[in-house]
C-alpha cells in the first residue's frame, strides 16, 4: 500500500484470514502510516489478505467508507472503479434483507456477490463471475471468502490489474510497482476476465461468459 501512495488517497485498509479462520478487517482514515500504527497491536496472522488505498467517490472519506468492504462477516472485497448501477442493485438487495453500513457502491457489490453465492450455494469464483454480469461500470476487484481461506478471486473491466506469480505465492495490484521486488513474472488481466488464485495451484483465468 505504501508503494501505491503516489496515486493519492484518503483512507487505507486491510483484511486478512488468520490461521483459525477468522476474518480480521482493519481500516483507518488518512495515511497508510496511521493504519500501520493501528495494526501493531492487532492480529495480523495468516497467509492470505487484501488491502486498498481509497479515493472517495461514493461517500465521504471516513473509516466506514474505507475498503475492504465485507458482507455478512464472510466475504471481503476491495475495488477500484465505479459501479454505475449500484443504486438499482442496492434497492433490490435491501428488499432481500441485506444491511449496509457505508455509502459506497463497493459495499453493494460485495453484498451482491454474497446474495448470488447464497442463492445457489456456489463457489466464490462462480458467484463473482455471475454477479459481475449484472454490473454496469468499471472495476478492478479482489475478493476473498473466510469459508474458502486458500482462494483469492480477481476481476477487471476498465481499471488496471496485474497479477504477480511468485515461487509459492501470488500478488495482485493495480500496477507492477508493489510486485517487482518479489517477482518479475506478471500477467496483466484483460477486460471481463476473472482470475482464480488458489494456494498450491496454477493461476486460472476465465472470462465473464
PDB file of C-alpha atoms in Angstrom:
ATOM      1  CA  UNK A   1       0.000   0.000   0.000  1.00  0.00           C
ATOM      2  CA  UNK A   2       2.864   2.385   0.697  1.00  0.00           C
ATOM      3  CA  UNK A   3       4.139   1.818  -2.844  1.00  0.00           C
ATOM      4  CA  UNK A   4       0.773   2.976  -4.204  1.00  0.00           C
ATOM      5  CA  UNK A   5       0.559   6.148  -2.110  1.00  0.00           C
ATOM      6  CA  UNK A   6       1.698   8.255  -5.081  1.00  0.00           C
ATOM      7  CA  UNK A   7      -1.798   7.872  -6.565  1.00  0.00           C
ATOM      8  CA  UNK A   8      -3.464   9.930  -3.864  1.00  0.00           C
ATOM      9  CA  UNK A   9      -5.987   8.560  -1.392  1.00  0.00           C
ATOM     10  CA  UNK A  10      -7.930   9.436   1.758  1.00  0.00           C
ATOM     11  CA  UNK A  11      -8.116   6.121   3.653  1.00  0.00           C
ATOM     12  CA  UNK A  12      -6.477   2.702   3.808  1.00  0.00           C
ATOM     13  CA  UNK A  13      -7.440  -0.735   4.998  1.00  0.00           C
ATOM     14  CA  UNK A  14      -6.584  -4.426   5.033  1.00  0.00           C
ATOM     15  CA  UNK A  15      -8.450  -7.689   5.560  1.00  0.00           C
ATOM     16  CA  UNK A  16      -6.788 -10.984   6.479  1.00  0.00           C
ATOM     17  CA  UNK A  17      -7.901 -14.505   7.293  1.00  0.00           C
ATOM     18  CA  UNK A  18      -5.939 -15.887  10.230  1.00  0.00           C
ATOM     19  CA  UNK A  19      -4.947 -19.498  10.872  1.00  0.00           C
ATOM     20  CA  UNK A  20      -8.123 -20.231  12.832  1.00  0.00           C
ATOM     21  CA  UNK A  21     -10.338 -18.960  10.002  1.00  0.00           C
ATOM     22  CA  UNK A  22     -11.296 -15.565  11.447  1.00  0.00           C
ATOM     23  CA  UNK A  23     -11.667 -12.622   9.068  1.00  0.00           C
ATOM     24  CA  UNK A  24      -9.924  -9.555  10.518  1.00  0.00           C
ATOM     25  CA  UNK A  25     -10.551  -6.156   8.923  1.00  0.00           C
ATOM     26  CA  UNK A  26      -8.646  -3.001   9.882  1.00  0.00           C
ATOM     27  CA  UNK A  27      -9.323   0.419   8.336  1.00  0.00           C
ATOM     28  CA  UNK A  28      -8.197   3.960   9.017  1.00  0.00           C
ATOM     29  CA  UNK A  29      -8.946   7.362   7.541  1.00  0.00           C
ATOM     30  CA  UNK A  30      -5.770   9.154   6.485  1.00  0.00           C
ATOM     31  CA  UNK A  31      -2.336   7.824   5.644  1.00  0.00           C
ATOM     32  CA  UNK A  32      -1.084   4.247   5.377  1.00  0.00           C
ATOM     33  CA  UNK A  33       1.272   5.070   8.258  1.00  0.00           C
ATOM     34  CA  UNK A  34      -1.765   5.514  10.521  1.00  0.00           C
ATOM     35  CA  UNK A  35      -3.017   2.064   9.523  1.00  0.00           C
ATOM     36  CA  UNK A  36       0.426   0.581  10.214  1.00  0.00           C
ATOM     37  CA  UNK A  37       0.455   2.111  13.692  1.00  0.00           C
ATOM     38  CA  UNK A  38      -3.065   0.841  14.395  1.00  0.00           C
ATOM     39  CA  UNK A  39      -2.417  -2.798  13.409  1.00  0.00           C
ATOM     40  CA  UNK A  40       0.737  -3.129  15.538  1.00  0.00           C
ATOM     41  CA  UNK A  41      -1.378  -4.410  18.431  1.00  0.00           C
ATOM     42  CA  UNK A  42      -3.858  -6.348  16.284  1.00  0.00           C
ATOM     43  CA  UNK A  43      -3.960  -9.912  14.962  1.00  0.00           C
ATOM     44  CA  UNK A  44      -2.233  -9.829  11.574  1.00  0.00           C
ATOM     45  CA  UNK A  45      -1.504 -13.557  11.324  1.00  0.00           C
ATOM     46  CA  UNK A  46      -2.384 -15.691   8.328  1.00  0.00           C
ATOM     47  CA  UNK A  47      -1.137 -16.030   4.765  1.00  0.00           C
ATOM     48  CA  UNK A  48      -3.949 -14.535   2.701  1.00  0.00           C
ATOM     49  CA  UNK A  49      -5.103 -10.928   2.647  1.00  0.00           C
ATOM     50  CA  UNK A  50      -6.217  -7.908   0.647  1.00  0.00           C
ATOM     51  CA  UNK A  51      -5.587  -4.192   1.068  1.00  0.00           C
ATOM     52  CA  UNK A  52      -6.579  -0.903  -0.502  1.00  0.00           C
ATOM     53  CA  UNK A  53      -5.989   2.833  -0.570  1.00  0.00           C
ATOM     54  CA  UNK A  54      -9.258   4.618  -1.379  1.00  0.00           C
ATOM     55  CA  UNK A  55     -10.011   7.925  -3.046  1.00  0.00           C
ATOM     56  CA  UNK A  56     -13.598   8.852  -2.174  1.00  0.00           C
ATOM     57  CA  UNK A  57     -16.143   8.687  -4.987  1.00  0.00           C
ATOM     58  CA  UNK A  58     -19.327   7.403  -3.295  1.00  0.00           C
ATOM     59  CA  UNK A  59     -19.446   8.662   0.291  1.00  0.00           C
ATOM     60  CA  UNK A  60     -17.181  10.956   2.297  1.00  0.00           C
ATOM     61  CA  UNK A  61     -13.683   9.976   3.458  1.00  0.00           C
ATOM     62  CA  UNK A  62     -14.144   8.004   6.701  1.00  0.00           C
ATOM     63  CA  UNK A  63     -13.460   4.560   8.159  1.00  0.00           C
ATOM     64  CA  UNK A  64     -16.948   3.248   7.355  1.00  0.00           C
ATOM     65  CA  UNK A  65     -16.484   4.055   3.671  1.00  0.00           C
ATOM     66  CA  UNK A  66     -12.896   2.770   3.543  1.00  0.00           C
ATOM     67  CA  UNK A  67     -12.086  -0.538   1.862  1.00  0.00           C
ATOM     68  CA  UNK A  68     -12.099  -3.521   2.297  1.00  0.00           C
ATOM     69  CA  UNK A  69     -15.881  -3.909   2.497  1.00  0.00           C
ATOM     70  CA  UNK A  70     -17.428  -7.014   3.989  1.00  0.00           C
ATOM     71  CA  UNK A  71     -20.721  -8.869   3.581  1.00  0.00           C
ATOM     72  CA  UNK A  72     -22.099 -10.936   6.456  1.00  0.00           C
ATOM     73  CA  UNK A  73     -18.626 -11.086   8.073  1.00  0.00           C
ATOM     74  CA  UNK A  74     -17.691 -13.667   5.440  1.00  0.00           C
ATOM     75  CA  UNK A  75     -16.768 -12.138   2.080  1.00  0.00           C
ATOM     76  CA  UNK A  76     -14.325  -9.211   1.831  1.00  0.00           C
ATOM     77  CA  UNK A  77     -13.674  -7.105  -1.262  1.00  0.00           C
ATOM     78  CA  UNK A  78     -11.501  -4.214  -2.465  1.00  0.00           C
ATOM     79  CA  UNK A  79     -12.436  -2.228  -5.558  1.00  0.00           C
ATOM     80  CA  UNK A  80     -11.042   0.397  -7.903  1.00  0.00           C
ATOM     81  CA  UNK A  81     -13.593   1.976 -10.231  1.00  0.00           C
ATOM     82  CA  UNK A  82     -17.268   2.957 -10.146  1.00  0.00           C
ATOM     83  CA  UNK A  83     -20.374   0.741 -10.239  1.00  0.00           C
ATOM     84  CA  UNK A  84     -22.799   2.898 -12.204  1.00  0.00           C
ATOM     85  CA  UNK A  85     -25.968   0.900 -11.457  1.00  0.00           C
ATOM     86  CA  UNK A  86     -25.242   0.464  -7.749  1.00  0.00           C
ATOM     87  CA  UNK A  87     -28.455   2.256  -6.744  1.00  0.00           C
ATOM     88  CA  UNK A  88     -30.690  -0.216  -8.571  1.00  0.00           C
ATOM     89  CA  UNK A  89     -28.711  -3.149  -7.199  1.00  0.00           C
ATOM     90  CA  UNK A  90     -28.837  -1.730  -3.676  1.00  0.00           C
ATOM     91  CA  UNK A  91     -32.619  -1.275  -3.801  1.00  0.00           C
ATOM     92  CA  UNK A  92     -33.055  -4.923  -4.774  1.00  0.00           C
ATOM     93  CA  UNK A  93     -30.637  -6.131  -2.099  1.00  0.00           C
ATOM     94  CA  UNK A  94     -32.372  -4.071   0.607  1.00  0.00           C
ATOM     95  CA  UNK A  95     -35.634  -5.806  -0.289  1.00  0.00           C
ATOM     96  CA  UNK A  96     -33.863  -9.137   0.221  1.00  0.00           C
ATOM     97  CA  UNK A  97     -32.797  -8.087   3.723  1.00  0.00           C
ATOM     98  CA  UNK A  98     -29.188  -7.041   3.169  1.00  0.00           C
ATOM     99  CA  UNK A  99     -27.857  -4.427   5.584  1.00  0.00           C
ATOM    100  CA  UNK A 100     -25.482  -1.654   4.502  1.00  0.00           C
ATOM    101  CA  UNK A 101     -23.068   0.241   6.734  1.00  0.00           C
ATOM    102  CA  UNK A 102     -21.446   2.618   4.228  1.00  0.00           C
ATOM    103  CA  UNK A 103     -22.393   4.976   1.405  1.00  0.00           C
ATOM    104  CA  UNK A 104     -20.274   3.162  -1.170  1.00  0.00           C
ATOM    105  CA  UNK A 105     -21.003   1.352  -4.414  1.00  0.00           C
ATOM    106  CA  UNK A 106     -18.377  -1.183  -3.361  1.00  0.00           C
ATOM    107  CA  UNK A 107     -20.393  -2.446  -0.402  1.00  0.00           C
ATOM    108  CA  UNK A 108     -23.281  -3.033  -2.820  1.00  0.00           C
ATOM    109  CA  UNK A 109     -21.040  -5.215  -4.975  1.00  0.00           C
ATOM    110  CA  UNK A 110     -19.799  -7.405  -2.112  1.00  0.00           C
ATOM    111  CA  UNK A 111     -23.386  -7.924  -0.933  1.00  0.00           C
ATOM    112  CA  UNK A 112     -24.435  -8.811  -4.482  1.00  0.00           C
ATOM    113  CA  UNK A 113     -21.720 -11.479  -4.614  1.00  0.00           C
ATOM    114  CA  UNK A 114     -22.896 -12.826  -1.251  1.00  0.00           C
ATOM    115  CA  UNK A 115     -26.518 -12.928  -2.452  1.00  0.00           C
ATOM    116  CA  UNK A 116     -25.597 -14.808  -5.632  1.00  0.00           C
ATOM    117  CA  UNK A 117     -23.437 -17.254  -3.701  1.00  0.00           C
ATOM    118  CA  UNK A 118     -26.078 -17.946  -1.042  1.00  0.00           C
ATOM    119  CA  UNK A 119     -28.918 -18.365  -3.517  1.00  0.00           C
ATOM    120  CA  UNK A 120     -27.330 -21.251  -5.396  1.00  0.00           C
ATOM    121  CA  UNK A 121     -24.591 -22.343  -2.922  1.00  0.00           C
ATOM    122  CA  UNK A 122     -21.868 -21.500  -5.444  1.00  0.00           C
ATOM    123  CA  UNK A 123     -18.091 -21.447  -5.058  1.00  0.00           C
ATOM    124  CA  UNK A 124     -16.651 -17.945  -4.714  1.00  0.00           C
ATOM    125  CA  UNK A 125     -15.272 -17.653  -8.259  1.00  0.00           C
ATOM    126  CA  UNK A 126     -18.625 -18.567  -9.818  1.00  0.00           C
ATOM    127  CA  UNK A 127     -20.520 -16.168  -7.553  1.00  0.00           C
ATOM    128  CA  UNK A 128     -18.144 -13.342  -8.535  1.00  0.00           C
ATOM    129  CA  UNK A 129     -18.485 -14.144 -12.247  1.00  0.00           C
ATOM    130  CA  UNK A 130     -22.286 -14.234 -12.170  1.00  0.00           C
ATOM    131  CA  UNK A 131     -22.568 -11.106 -10.009  1.00  0.00           C
ATOM    132  CA  UNK A 132     -20.375  -9.147 -12.428  1.00  0.00           C
ATOM    133  CA  UNK A 133     -22.693  -9.961 -15.338  1.00  0.00           C
ATOM    134  CA  UNK A 134     -25.240  -7.710 -13.560  1.00  0.00           C
ATOM    135  CA  UNK A 135     -22.814  -4.823 -13.029  1.00  0.00           C
ATOM    136  CA  UNK A 136     -22.575  -1.694 -15.189  1.00  0.00           C
ATOM    137  CA  UNK A 137     -19.390   0.326 -14.752  1.00  0.00           C
ATOM    138  CA  UNK A 138     -15.668  -0.048 -14.234  1.00  0.00           C
ATOM    139  CA  UNK A 139     -13.939  -2.231 -11.706  1.00  0.00           C
ATOM    140  CA  UNK A 140     -10.769  -3.936 -10.621  1.00  0.00           C
ATOM    141  CA  UNK A 141     -11.700  -6.122  -7.658  1.00  0.00           C
ATOM    142  CA  UNK A 142     -10.122  -8.712  -5.408  1.00  0.00           C
ATOM    143  CA  UNK A 143     -12.424 -10.891  -3.299  1.00  0.00           C
ATOM    144  CA  UNK A 144     -11.867 -13.441  -0.549  1.00  0.00           C
ATOM    145  CA  UNK A 145     -14.176 -15.649   1.496  1.00  0.00           C
ATOM    146  CA  UNK A 146     -13.365 -16.838   5.006  1.00  0.00           C
ATOM    147  CA  UNK A 147     -15.150 -20.106   4.168  1.00  0.00           C
ATOM    148  CA  UNK A 148     -12.599 -20.683   1.374  1.00  0.00           C
ATOM    149  CA  UNK A 149      -9.395 -19.410   3.006  1.00  0.00           C
ATOM    150  CA  UNK A 150      -6.948 -20.550   0.323  1.00  0.00           C
ATOM    151  CA  UNK A 151      -8.502 -18.612  -2.576  1.00  0.00           C
ATOM    152  CA  UNK A 152      -8.474 -15.093  -3.996  1.00  0.00           C
ATOM    153  CA  UNK A 153     -10.668 -14.104  -6.928  1.00  0.00           C
ATOM    154  CA  UNK A 154      -9.757 -11.060  -9.025  1.00  0.00           C
ATOM    155  CA  UNK A 155     -11.577  -9.442 -11.939  1.00  0.00           C
ATOM    156  CA  UNK A 156     -11.323  -6.296 -14.023  1.00  0.00           C
ATOM    157  CA  UNK A 157     -13.110  -4.118 -16.537  1.00  0.00           C
ATOM    158  CA  UNK A 158     -11.839  -0.662 -17.398  1.00  0.00           C
ATOM    159  CA  UNK A 159      -9.438  -0.445 -14.433  1.00  0.00           C
ATOM    160  CA  UNK A 160      -5.885  -1.812 -14.482  1.00  0.00           C
ATOM    161  CA  UNK A 161      -4.865  -5.025 -12.726  1.00  0.00           C
ATOM    162  CA  UNK A 162      -1.650  -7.051 -12.719  1.00  0.00           C
ATOM    163  CA  UNK A 163      -1.002 -10.444 -11.112  1.00  0.00           C
ATOM    164  CA  UNK A 164       2.481 -11.417  -9.959  1.00  0.00           C
ATOM    165  CA  UNK A 165       3.363 -15.111  -9.869  1.00  0.00           C
ATOM    166  CA  UNK A 166       5.993 -15.917  -7.266  1.00  0.00           C
ATOM    167  CA  UNK A 167       7.607 -19.185  -6.241  1.00  0.00           C
ATOM    168  CA  UNK A 168       4.977 -20.173  -3.681  1.00  0.00           C
ATOM    169  CA  UNK A 169       2.774 -17.098  -3.666  1.00  0.00           C
ATOM    170  CA  UNK A 170       0.690 -14.675  -5.704  1.00  0.00           C
ATOM    171  CA  UNK A 171       0.429 -10.892  -5.697  1.00  0.00           C
ATOM    172  CA  UNK A 172      -2.304  -8.681  -7.160  1.00  0.00           C
ATOM    173  CA  UNK A 173      -2.083  -4.924  -7.634  1.00  0.00           C
ATOM    174  CA  UNK A 174      -3.289  -2.062  -9.783  1.00  0.00           C
ATOM    175  CA  UNK A 175       0.222  -1.666 -11.232  1.00  0.00           C
ATOM    176  CA  UNK A 176       3.519  -3.531 -11.043  1.00  0.00           C
ATOM    177  CA  UNK A 177       5.302  -1.213  -8.586  1.00  0.00           C
ATOM    178  CA  UNK A 178       4.406  -3.157  -5.388  1.00  0.00           C
ATOM    179  CA  UNK A 179       5.186  -6.510  -7.044  1.00  0.00           C
ATOM    180  CA  UNK A 180       8.546  -6.152  -8.810  1.00  0.00           C
ATOM    181  CA  UNK A 181      10.710  -6.786  -5.745  1.00  0.00           C
ATOM    182  CA  UNK A 182       9.019 -10.182  -5.273  1.00  0.00           C
ATOM    183  CA  UNK A 183       8.692 -11.466  -8.834  1.00  0.00           C
ATOM    184  CA  UNK A 184       9.265 -10.395 -12.439  1.00  0.00           C
ATOM    185  CA  UNK A 185       6.694 -12.937 -13.685  1.00  0.00           C
ATOM    186  CA  UNK A 186       3.453 -10.996 -14.189  1.00  0.00           C
ATOM    187  CA  UNK A 187       0.156 -11.320 -16.025  1.00  0.00           C
ATOM    188  CA  UNK A 188      -1.952  -8.298 -16.990  1.00  0.00           C
ATOM    189  CA  UNK A 189      -5.652  -9.131 -16.876  1.00  0.00           C
ATOM    190  CA  UNK A 190      -7.811  -8.083 -19.811  1.00  0.00           C
ATOM    191  CA  UNK A 191     -11.298  -6.625 -19.519  1.00  0.00           C
ATOM    192  CA  UNK A 192     -14.018  -9.011 -18.342  1.00  0.00           C
ATOM    193  CA  UNK A 193     -11.532 -11.619 -17.171  1.00  0.00           C
ATOM    194  CA  UNK A 194     -11.802 -13.362 -13.816  1.00  0.00           C
ATOM    195  CA  UNK A 195      -8.681 -14.826 -12.211  1.00  0.00           C
ATOM    196  CA  UNK A 196      -8.700 -17.517  -9.537  1.00  0.00           C
ATOM    197  CA  UNK A 197      -5.607 -17.696  -7.336  1.00  0.00           C
ATOM    198  CA  UNK A 198      -5.515 -20.752  -5.108  1.00  0.00           C
ATOM    199  CA  UNK A 199      -2.710 -21.758  -2.780  1.00  0.00           C
ATOM    200  CA  UNK A 200      -0.605 -24.531  -4.282  1.00  0.00           C
ATOM    201  CA  UNK A 201      -2.336 -24.419  -7.681  1.00  0.00           C
ATOM    202  CA  UNK A 202      -1.711 -22.742 -11.026  1.00  0.00           C
ATOM    203  CA  UNK A 203      -3.356 -19.441 -11.873  1.00  0.00           C
ATOM    204  CA  UNK A 204      -6.707 -19.918 -13.592  1.00  0.00           C
ATOM    205  CA  UNK A 205      -8.252 -17.216 -15.818  1.00  0.00           C
ATOM    206  CA  UNK A 206     -11.799 -17.265 -17.216  1.00  0.00           C
ATOM    207  CA  UNK A 207     -13.990 -14.616 -18.820  1.00  0.00           C
ATOM    208  CA  UNK A 208     -17.423 -13.437 -17.755  1.00  0.00           C
ATOM    209  CA  UNK A 209     -19.105 -15.637 -20.344  1.00  0.00           C
TER     210      UNK A 209
END
